[in-house]
């Protein structure tokens, strides 16, 4: 049980203490002991079980704090120790915690977005920081440069060019598999998700398999790759902003340790809380941003429903796994 606040021996002692407390609830010393141990476990377990990130542990403990008394009284001795019982509790509670956190994030973003319009005359930027109190979204990525993508996609679907190169037997089987219009469309959708993965040699092979002009396929993938470049620039901007917030947070923490004026301390504490909230938001957005196109983005670019993208990827994963050299390892599909 590494990384947990107690060992296996201490876990048995804690279980006995909880049972003793249930029999004698007037023992305040024992109550404070098991209560503090429960706090430590609730703080450690979500990270140990890979359910939450480390920066969310304090919020999760506060989320569960009022129900600790219920955990102490509802536990029943049996197959599970007290820490095993808390593990089951944490697994369930983290689901509600994450959903509530996402709902609060959406609500806060909406409040920040509509406040300048509802109070246009009174609203102003916070005086205590030079940063804009707003949440950046991914909706403003430039799509105007990719208006030609659906046209190129349709050309690849219907324009055929006889292959000059003789493919090996396995690639010939793959070529026959995706020769139908439906599978051809599915295969192109899969290529669109990660257009930057195709080097020159692989591009020629793909063009022969699809029986298309390699220059047309290259143009299509390069056009789709523009979105990845926009996402990368957006991610770099987010990283720069989050680093700036982190440096500002360190400055505030240093000022809190040296400042003695009560009013200044109150102002610094409010600024610290605001900066932590914005910093966490930026870090969360950076983590969610993968360097590939999402199914939703591909659907918007190609004017195809997201459900069609999902089903196409699911089907082509099964097909392509049959023609890969490393058939036992398909994690990168």
mmCIF file of C-alpha atoms in Angstrom:
data_model
loop_
_atom_site.group_PDB
_atom_site.id
_atom_site.type_symbol
_atom_site.label_atom_id
_atom_site.label_comp_id
_atom_site.label_asym_id
_atom_site.label_seq_id
_atom_site.Cartn_x
_atom_site.Cartn_y
_atom_site.Cartn_z
ATOM 1 C CA UNK A 1 0.000 0.000 0.000
ATOM 2 C CA UNK A 2 2.663 2.508 -0.913
ATOM 3 C CA UNK A 3 1.673 6.147 -1.205
ATOM 4 C CA UNK A 4 -1.128 5.564 1.322
ATOM 5 C CA UNK A 5 -0.918 7.350 4.690
ATOM 6 C CA UNK A 6 -1.093 4.035 6.581
ATOM 7 C CA UNK A 7 0.459 0.584 6.226
ATOM 8 C CA UNK A 8 -1.345 -2.763 6.225
ATOM 9 C CA UNK A 9 -0.743 -3.116 9.972
ATOM 10 C CA UNK A 10 -2.030 0.389 10.632
ATOM 11 C CA UNK A 11 -5.036 -0.363 8.426
ATOM 12 C CA UNK A 12 -6.042 -3.213 10.761
ATOM 13 C CA UNK A 13 -5.560 -0.961 13.789
ATOM 14 C CA UNK A 14 -7.713 1.745 12.159
ATOM 15 C CA UNK A 15 -10.453 -0.791 11.375
ATOM 16 C CA UNK A 16 -10.487 -1.857 15.039
ATOM 17 C CA UNK A 17 -10.618 1.779 16.146
ATOM 18 C CA UNK A 18 -13.607 2.494 13.901
ATOM 19 C CA UNK A 19 -15.442 -0.545 15.291
ATOM 20 C CA UNK A 20 -14.654 0.578 18.850
ATOM 21 C CA UNK A 21 -15.916 4.079 18.094
ATOM 22 C CA UNK A 22 -19.194 2.684 16.752
ATOM 23 C CA UNK A 23 -19.680 0.921 20.083
ATOM 24 C CA UNK A 24 -18.788 4.011 22.140
ATOM 25 C CA UNK A 25 -19.555 7.235 20.246
ATOM 26 C CA UNK A 26 -19.029 9.379 23.333
ATOM 27 C CA UNK A 27 -15.251 8.838 23.132
ATOM 28 C CA UNK A 28 -14.180 12.165 21.601
ATOM 29 C CA UNK A 29 -10.472 11.317 21.562
ATOM 30 C CA UNK A 30 -11.091 8.188 19.511
ATOM 31 C CA UNK A 31 -13.476 10.129 17.263
ATOM 32 C CA UNK A 32 -10.857 12.770 16.423
ATOM 33 C CA UNK A 33 -8.280 10.033 15.764
ATOM 34 C CA UNK A 34 -10.378 8.065 13.270
ATOM 35 C CA UNK A 35 -11.739 11.284 11.742
ATOM 36 C CA UNK A 36 -8.235 12.619 11.023
ATOM 37 C CA UNK A 37 -7.116 9.260 9.613
ATOM 38 C CA UNK A 38 -10.173 9.204 7.337
ATOM 39 C CA UNK A 39 -9.272 12.668 6.067
ATOM 40 C CA UNK A 40 -5.768 11.490 5.189
ATOM 41 C CA UNK A 41 -7.131 8.471 3.326
ATOM 42 C CA UNK A 42 -9.724 10.489 1.398
ATOM 43 C CA UNK A 43 -6.976 12.908 0.397
ATOM 44 C CA UNK A 44 -4.577 10.168 -0.796
ATOM 45 C CA UNK A 45 -6.770 7.469 -2.326
ATOM 46 C CA UNK A 46 -8.061 9.248 -5.494
ATOM 47 C CA UNK A 47 -4.489 9.886 -6.681
ATOM 48 C CA UNK A 48 -3.310 6.392 -5.683
ATOM 49 C CA UNK A 49 -6.212 4.844 -7.633
ATOM 50 C CA UNK A 50 -5.490 7.127 -10.640
ATOM 51 C CA UNK A 51 -8.949 8.685 -10.400
ATOM 52 C CA UNK A 52 -7.978 12.349 -9.897
ATOM 53 C CA UNK A 53 -5.026 14.614 -10.554
ATOM 54 C CA UNK A 54 -2.935 15.722 -7.615
ATOM 55 C CA UNK A 55 -4.173 19.326 -7.722
ATOM 56 C CA UNK A 56 -7.792 18.147 -7.281
ATOM 57 C CA UNK A 57 -7.212 16.207 -4.061
ATOM 58 C CA UNK A 58 -7.888 19.121 -1.710
ATOM 59 C CA UNK A 59 -11.156 19.961 -3.460
ATOM 60 C CA UNK A 60 -12.218 16.318 -3.295
ATOM 61 C CA UNK A 61 -11.497 16.162 0.444
ATOM 62 C CA UNK A 62 -13.653 19.253 1.001
ATOM 63 C CA UNK A 63 -16.315 17.656 -1.186
ATOM 64 C CA UNK A 64 -16.413 14.572 1.094
ATOM 65 C CA UNK A 65 -15.665 16.282 4.412
ATOM 66 C CA UNK A 66 -19.252 16.608 5.650
ATOM 67 C CA UNK A 67 -19.947 12.904 5.013
ATOM 68 C CA UNK A 68 -17.003 11.551 7.001
ATOM 69 C CA UNK A 69 -19.216 11.025 10.063
ATOM 70 C CA UNK A 70 -21.541 8.939 7.915
ATOM 71 C CA UNK A 71 -18.635 6.778 6.714
ATOM 72 C CA UNK A 72 -17.559 6.163 10.317
ATOM 73 C CA UNK A 73 -21.009 5.021 11.378
ATOM 74 C CA UNK A 74 -22.056 3.132 8.227
ATOM 75 C CA UNK A 75 -18.985 0.888 8.014
ATOM 76 C CA UNK A 76 -19.663 -2.748 8.919
ATOM 77 C CA UNK A 77 -16.938 -5.210 9.817
ATOM 78 C CA UNK A 78 -16.709 -8.069 7.339
ATOM 79 C CA UNK A 79 -14.848 -8.927 4.151
ATOM 80 C CA UNK A 80 -13.500 -5.392 3.624
ATOM 81 C CA UNK A 81 -11.275 -3.439 5.967
ATOM 82 C CA UNK A 82 -12.143 0.179 6.668
ATOM 83 C CA UNK A 83 -9.689 1.413 4.044
ATOM 84 C CA UNK A 84 -11.148 -1.090 1.549
ATOM 85 C CA UNK A 85 -14.595 0.298 2.324
ATOM 86 C CA UNK A 86 -13.307 3.835 1.733
ATOM 87 C CA UNK A 87 -11.801 2.709 -1.594
ATOM 88 C CA UNK A 88 -15.258 1.701 -2.795
ATOM 89 C CA UNK A 89 -16.650 5.015 -1.547
ATOM 90 C CA UNK A 90 -13.941 7.017 -3.328
ATOM 91 C CA UNK A 91 -14.520 5.228 -6.638
ATOM 92 C CA UNK A 92 -18.185 6.222 -6.586
ATOM 93 C CA UNK A 93 -17.768 9.709 -5.174
ATOM 94 C CA UNK A 94 -15.124 10.746 -7.706
ATOM 95 C CA UNK A 95 -17.631 10.216 -10.540
ATOM 96 C CA UNK A 96 -20.038 12.711 -8.954
ATOM 97 C CA UNK A 97 -17.163 15.048 -8.073
ATOM 98 C CA UNK A 98 -15.890 15.164 -11.664
ATOM 99 C CA UNK A 99 -19.375 15.723 -13.119
ATOM 100 C CA UNK A 100 -20.068 18.498 -10.605
ATOM 101 C CA UNK A 101 -16.719 20.106 -11.341
ATOM 102 C CA UNK A 102 -17.423 20.091 -15.076
ATOM 103 C CA UNK A 103 -20.885 21.578 -14.498
ATOM 104 C CA UNK A 104 -19.406 24.339 -12.325
ATOM 105 C CA UNK A 105 -16.756 25.049 -14.952
ATOM 106 C CA UNK A 106 -19.424 25.435 -17.642
ATOM 107 C CA UNK A 107 -21.469 27.687 -15.370
ATOM 108 C CA UNK A 108 -18.467 29.881 -14.490
ATOM 109 C CA UNK A 109 -17.525 30.184 -18.163
ATOM 110 C CA UNK A 110 -21.048 31.236 -19.094
ATOM 111 C CA UNK A 111 -21.113 33.813 -16.292
ATOM 112 C CA UNK A 112 -17.805 35.261 -17.462
ATOM 113 C CA UNK A 113 -18.988 35.371 -21.074
ATOM 114 C CA UNK A 114 -22.348 37.075 -20.427
ATOM 115 C CA UNK A 115 -21.290 39.486 -17.660
ATOM 116 C CA UNK A 116 -19.900 42.160 -20.020
ATOM 117 C CA UNK A 117 -23.222 42.158 -21.906
ATOM 118 C CA UNK A 118 -25.600 42.088 -18.935
ATOM 119 C CA UNK A 119 -23.704 44.842 -17.082
ATOM 120 C CA UNK A 120 -22.069 46.686 -19.948
ATOM 121 C CA UNK A 121 -21.817 49.985 -18.034
ATOM 122 C CA UNK A 122 -20.703 48.609 -14.685
ATOM 123 C CA UNK A 123 -18.478 45.776 -15.795
ATOM 124 C CA UNK A 124 -14.722 46.263 -15.839
ATOM 125 C CA UNK A 125 -11.611 44.166 -15.593
ATOM 126 C CA UNK A 126 -10.484 43.168 -12.061
ATOM 127 C CA UNK A 127 -8.301 45.866 -10.556
ATOM 128 C CA UNK A 128 -6.018 43.436 -8.772
ATOM 129 C CA UNK A 129 -4.514 41.836 -11.866
ATOM 130 C CA UNK A 130 -3.631 42.740 -15.405
ATOM 131 C CA UNK A 131 -4.899 39.414 -16.775
ATOM 132 C CA UNK A 132 -8.284 39.235 -18.488
ATOM 133 C CA UNK A 133 -10.803 37.334 -16.367
ATOM 134 C CA UNK A 134 -12.167 35.185 -19.155
ATOM 135 C CA UNK A 135 -12.063 31.596 -20.330
ATOM 136 C CA UNK A 136 -10.532 30.909 -23.724
ATOM 137 C CA UNK A 137 -12.381 28.319 -25.801
ATOM 138 C CA UNK A 138 -11.334 26.299 -28.836
ATOM 139 C CA UNK A 139 -14.280 27.513 -30.930
ATOM 140 C CA UNK A 140 -12.288 30.319 -32.539
ATOM 141 C CA UNK A 141 -9.847 28.085 -34.425
ATOM 142 C CA UNK A 142 -9.543 29.230 -38.001
ATOM 143 C CA UNK A 143 -11.597 27.009 -40.269
ATOM 144 C CA UNK A 144 -11.935 29.476 -43.141
ATOM 145 C CA UNK A 145 -8.633 28.280 -44.621
ATOM 146 C CA UNK A 146 -10.020 24.748 -44.858
ATOM 147 C CA UNK A 147 -13.162 25.442 -46.856
ATOM 148 C CA UNK A 148 -11.720 23.389 -49.716
ATOM 149 C CA UNK A 149 -11.415 20.246 -47.580
ATOM 150 C CA UNK A 150 -14.885 18.771 -48.380
ATOM 151 C CA UNK A 151 -14.239 19.325 -52.116
ATOM 152 C CA UNK A 152 -10.877 17.540 -51.916
ATOM 153 C CA UNK A 153 -12.488 14.761 -49.890
ATOM 154 C CA UNK A 154 -15.125 14.182 -52.590
ATOM 155 C CA UNK A 155 -12.481 14.192 -55.308
ATOM 156 C CA UNK A 156 -10.548 11.484 -53.477
ATOM 157 C CA UNK A 157 -13.754 9.472 -53.159
ATOM 158 C CA UNK A 158 -14.679 9.467 -56.829
ATOM 159 C CA UNK A 159 -11.497 10.184 -58.854
ATOM 160 C CA UNK A 160 -9.599 6.969 -59.598
ATOM 161 C CA UNK A 161 -6.119 6.588 -61.061
ATOM 162 C CA UNK A 162 -4.667 3.242 -62.078
ATOM 163 C CA UNK A 163 -1.846 2.107 -59.828
ATOM 164 C CA UNK A 164 1.585 1.716 -61.475
ATOM 165 C CA UNK A 165 3.331 -0.114 -58.643
ATOM 166 C CA UNK A 166 2.842 -3.811 -57.918
ATOM 167 C CA UNK A 167 1.804 -4.176 -54.275
ATOM 168 C CA UNK A 168 2.619 -7.196 -52.150
ATOM 169 C CA UNK A 169 -0.052 -9.751 -51.315
ATOM 170 C CA UNK A 170 -1.051 -8.251 -47.978
ATOM 171 C CA UNK A 171 -1.494 -4.750 -49.401
ATOM 172 C CA UNK A 172 -3.426 -6.211 -52.329
ATOM 173 C CA UNK A 173 -5.872 -7.740 -49.835
ATOM 174 C CA UNK A 174 -6.181 -4.405 -48.047
ATOM 175 C CA UNK A 175 -6.733 -2.663 -51.393
ATOM 176 C CA UNK A 176 -9.603 -5.032 -52.225
ATOM 177 C CA UNK A 177 -11.060 -4.524 -48.742
ATOM 178 C CA UNK A 178 -11.294 -0.748 -49.110
ATOM 179 C CA UNK A 179 -12.229 -0.715 -52.790
ATOM 180 C CA UNK A 180 -15.940 -0.342 -51.981
ATOM 181 C CA UNK A 181 -17.231 3.257 -51.746
ATOM 182 C CA UNK A 182 -18.218 2.864 -48.074
ATOM 183 C CA UNK A 183 -14.857 1.495 -46.923
ATOM 184 C CA UNK A 184 -13.025 4.015 -49.093
ATOM 185 C CA UNK A 185 -14.834 6.816 -47.299
ATOM 186 C CA UNK A 186 -14.091 5.250 -43.916
ATOM 187 C CA UNK A 187 -10.405 4.912 -44.733
ATOM 188 C CA UNK A 188 -10.129 8.565 -45.772
ATOM 189 C CA UNK A 189 -11.816 9.621 -42.533
ATOM 190 C CA UNK A 190 -9.227 7.670 -40.521
ATOM 191 C CA UNK A 191 -6.397 9.363 -42.457
ATOM 192 C CA UNK A 192 -7.931 12.777 -41.723
ATOM 193 C CA UNK A 193 -7.756 12.272 -37.948
ATOM 194 C CA UNK A 194 -3.921 12.341 -37.945
ATOM 195 C CA UNK A 195 -2.832 13.839 -41.279
ATOM 196 C CA UNK A 196 0.714 14.529 -40.079
ATOM 197 C CA UNK A 197 1.607 10.849 -39.655
ATOM 198 C CA UNK A 198 2.087 10.106 -43.350
ATOM 199 C CA UNK A 199 5.651 10.534 -44.616
ATOM 200 C CA UNK A 200 6.583 10.575 -48.312
ATOM 201 C CA UNK A 201 7.072 6.812 -48.629
ATOM 202 C CA UNK A 202 3.814 6.018 -46.846
ATOM 203 C CA UNK A 203 2.005 8.658 -48.895
ATOM 204 C CA UNK A 204 2.933 6.890 -52.141
ATOM 205 C CA UNK A 205 1.752 3.558 -50.762
ATOM 206 C CA UNK A 206 -1.551 5.059 -49.631
ATOM 207 C CA UNK A 207 -2.068 6.666 -53.046
ATOM 208 C CA UNK A 208 -1.505 3.279 -54.741
ATOM 209 C CA UNK A 209 -3.908 1.531 -52.375
ATOM 210 C CA UNK A 210 -6.595 4.171 -52.892
ATOM 211 C CA UNK A 211 -5.822 4.504 -56.624
ATOM 212 C CA UNK A 212 -5.619 8.288 -56.450
ATOM 213 C CA UNK A 213 -3.116 10.916 -57.505
ATOM 214 C CA UNK A 214 -0.469 11.211 -54.798
ATOM 215 C CA UNK A 215 -0.331 14.996 -55.262
ATOM 216 C CA UNK A 216 -4.075 15.250 -54.638
ATOM 217 C CA UNK A 217 -3.791 13.101 -51.509
ATOM 218 C CA UNK A 218 -0.829 15.176 -50.321
ATOM 219 C CA UNK A 219 -2.781 18.395 -50.840
ATOM 220 C CA UNK A 220 -5.729 16.981 -48.897
ATOM 221 C CA UNK A 221 -3.612 15.888 -45.927
ATOM 222 C CA UNK A 222 -1.679 19.179 -45.880
ATOM 223 C CA UNK A 223 -4.954 21.102 -45.832
ATOM 224 C CA UNK A 224 -6.243 19.008 -42.925
ATOM 225 C CA UNK A 225 -2.908 19.527 -41.180
ATOM 226 C CA UNK A 226 -3.617 23.272 -41.000
ATOM 227 C CA UNK A 227 -6.030 22.547 -38.171
ATOM 228 C CA UNK A 228 -3.292 20.759 -36.241
ATOM 229 C CA UNK A 229 -1.013 23.753 -36.676
ATOM 230 C CA UNK A 230 -3.734 26.024 -35.298
ATOM 231 C CA UNK A 231 -4.234 23.671 -32.332
ATOM 232 C CA UNK A 232 -0.494 23.615 -31.674
ATOM 233 C CA UNK A 233 -0.301 27.437 -31.678
ATOM 234 C CA UNK A 234 -3.321 27.566 -29.379
ATOM 235 C CA UNK A 235 -1.699 25.067 -27.014
ATOM 236 C CA UNK A 236 1.551 27.040 -26.942
ATOM 237 C CA UNK A 237 -0.402 30.211 -26.105
ATOM 238 C CA UNK A 238 -2.216 28.372 -23.315
ATOM 239 C CA UNK A 239 1.082 27.059 -21.936
ATOM 240 C CA UNK A 240 2.601 30.538 -21.946
ATOM 241 C CA UNK A 241 -0.435 31.954 -20.140
ATOM 242 C CA UNK A 242 -0.460 29.191 -17.518
ATOM 243 C CA UNK A 243 3.265 29.692 -16.866
ATOM 244 C CA UNK A 244 2.629 33.393 -16.354
ATOM 245 C CA UNK A 245 -0.134 32.628 -13.861
ATOM 246 C CA UNK A 246 2.138 30.199 -12.020
ATOM 247 C CA UNK A 247 4.928 32.769 -11.713
ATOM 248 C CA UNK A 248 2.388 35.315 -10.480
ATOM 249 C CA UNK A 249 1.138 32.793 -7.931
ATOM 250 C CA UNK A 250 4.663 32.321 -6.568
ATOM 251 C CA UNK A 251 5.029 36.094 -6.204
ATOM 252 C CA UNK A 252 1.738 36.291 -4.300
ATOM 253 C CA UNK A 253 2.723 33.436 -1.983
ATOM 254 C CA UNK A 254 6.012 35.205 -1.231
ATOM 255 C CA UNK A 255 4.188 38.477 -0.511
ATOM 256 C CA UNK A 256 1.766 36.712 1.849
ATOM 257 C CA UNK A 257 4.682 35.472 3.961
ATOM 258 C CA UNK A 258 6.257 38.924 4.344
ATOM 259 C CA UNK A 259 3.195 41.230 4.479
ATOM 260 C CA UNK A 260 1.807 42.352 7.876
ATOM 261 C CA UNK A 261 -1.003 44.755 6.919
ATOM 262 C CA UNK A 262 -4.401 43.030 7.379
ATOM 263 C CA UNK A 263 -6.090 44.765 4.437
ATOM 264 C CA UNK A 264 -3.227 44.005 2.098
ATOM 265 C CA UNK A 265 -3.230 40.383 3.263
ATOM 266 C CA UNK A 266 -6.956 40.118 2.542
ATOM 267 C CA UNK A 267 -6.455 41.565 -0.937
ATOM 268 C CA UNK A 268 -3.519 39.225 -1.629
ATOM 269 C CA UNK A 269 -5.514 36.192 -0.468
ATOM 270 C CA UNK A 270 -8.384 37.092 -2.817
ATOM 271 C CA UNK A 271 -5.907 37.530 -5.663
ATOM 272 C CA UNK A 272 -4.278 34.186 -4.813
ATOM 273 C CA UNK A 273 -7.626 32.347 -4.943
ATOM 274 C CA UNK A 274 -8.518 33.958 -8.271
ATOM 275 C CA UNK A 275 -5.103 33.156 -9.771
ATOM 276 C CA UNK A 276 -5.300 29.515 -8.627
ATOM 277 C CA UNK A 277 -8.713 29.154 -10.270
ATOM 278 C CA UNK A 278 -7.532 30.578 -13.584
ATOM 279 C CA UNK A 279 -4.293 28.557 -13.492
ATOM 280 C CA UNK A 280 -6.180 25.295 -12.909
ATOM 281 C CA UNK A 281 -8.545 26.116 -15.765
ATOM 282 C CA UNK A 282 -5.673 26.670 -18.187
ATOM 283 C CA UNK A 283 -3.895 23.468 -17.106
ATOM 284 C CA UNK A 284 -7.096 21.457 -17.563
ATOM 285 C CA UNK A 285 -7.602 22.878 -21.047
ATOM 286 C CA UNK A 286 -3.998 22.070 -22.012
ATOM 287 C CA UNK A 287 -4.380 18.464 -20.823
ATOM 288 C CA UNK A 288 -7.549 17.988 -22.845
ATOM 289 C CA UNK A 289 -5.887 19.251 -26.009
ATOM 290 C CA UNK A 290 -4.448 16.326 -27.970
ATOM 291 C CA UNK A 291 -2.261 16.836 -31.025
ATOM 292 C CA UNK A 292 -4.702 15.238 -33.403
ATOM 293 C CA UNK A 293 -8.099 16.142 -34.805
ATOM 294 C CA UNK A 294 -11.064 15.031 -32.734
ATOM 295 C CA UNK A 295 -14.017 13.184 -34.247
ATOM 296 C CA UNK A 296 -16.169 16.268 -33.746
ATOM 297 C CA UNK A 297 -13.687 18.535 -35.553
ATOM 298 C CA UNK A 298 -13.347 16.142 -38.507
ATOM 299 C CA UNK A 299 -17.141 15.998 -38.746
ATOM 300 C CA UNK A 300 -17.355 19.801 -38.845
ATOM 301 C CA UNK A 301 -14.606 20.100 -41.458
ATOM 302 C CA UNK A 302 -16.049 17.450 -43.786
ATOM 303 C CA UNK A 303 -19.735 18.184 -43.052
ATOM 304 C CA UNK A 304 -20.243 14.607 -41.840
ATOM 305 C CA UNK A 305 -22.198 13.651 -38.683
ATOM 306 C CA UNK A 306 -20.007 12.760 -35.707
ATOM 307 C CA UNK A 307 -21.754 9.376 -35.405
ATOM 308 C CA UNK A 308 -20.571 8.490 -38.900
ATOM 309 C CA UNK A 309 -17.000 9.414 -37.925
ATOM 310 C CA UNK A 310 -17.201 7.240 -34.787
ATOM 311 C CA UNK A 311 -18.545 4.199 -36.610
ATOM 312 C CA UNK A 312 -16.035 4.584 -39.470
ATOM 313 C CA UNK A 313 -13.074 4.674 -37.094
ATOM 314 C CA UNK A 314 -14.405 1.700 -35.123
ATOM 315 C CA UNK A 315 -14.845 -0.387 -38.278
ATOM 316 C CA UNK A 316 -11.508 0.550 -39.857
ATOM 317 C CA UNK A 317 -9.622 -0.305 -36.665
ATOM 318 C CA UNK A 318 -10.815 -3.875 -37.012
ATOM 319 C CA UNK A 319 -10.016 -3.998 -40.718
ATOM 320 C CA UNK A 320 -6.539 -2.460 -40.498
ATOM 321 C CA UNK A 321 -5.525 -4.658 -37.561
ATOM 322 C CA UNK A 322 -5.765 -7.676 -39.883
ATOM 323 C CA UNK A 323 -3.174 -6.273 -42.313
ATOM 324 C CA UNK A 324 -0.585 -4.858 -39.923
ATOM 325 C CA UNK A 325 2.857 -6.356 -39.494
ATOM 326 C CA UNK A 326 2.567 -6.246 -35.692
ATOM 327 C CA UNK A 327 -0.860 -7.825 -35.461
ATOM 328 C CA UNK A 328 -0.515 -8.455 -31.738
ATOM 329 C CA UNK A 329 0.107 -4.780 -30.988
ATOM 330 C CA UNK A 330 -2.639 -2.450 -32.220
ATOM 331 C CA UNK A 331 -2.413 0.208 -29.498
ATOM 332 C CA UNK A 332 -1.419 2.924 -31.950
ATOM 333 C CA UNK A 333 -4.512 2.435 -34.151
#
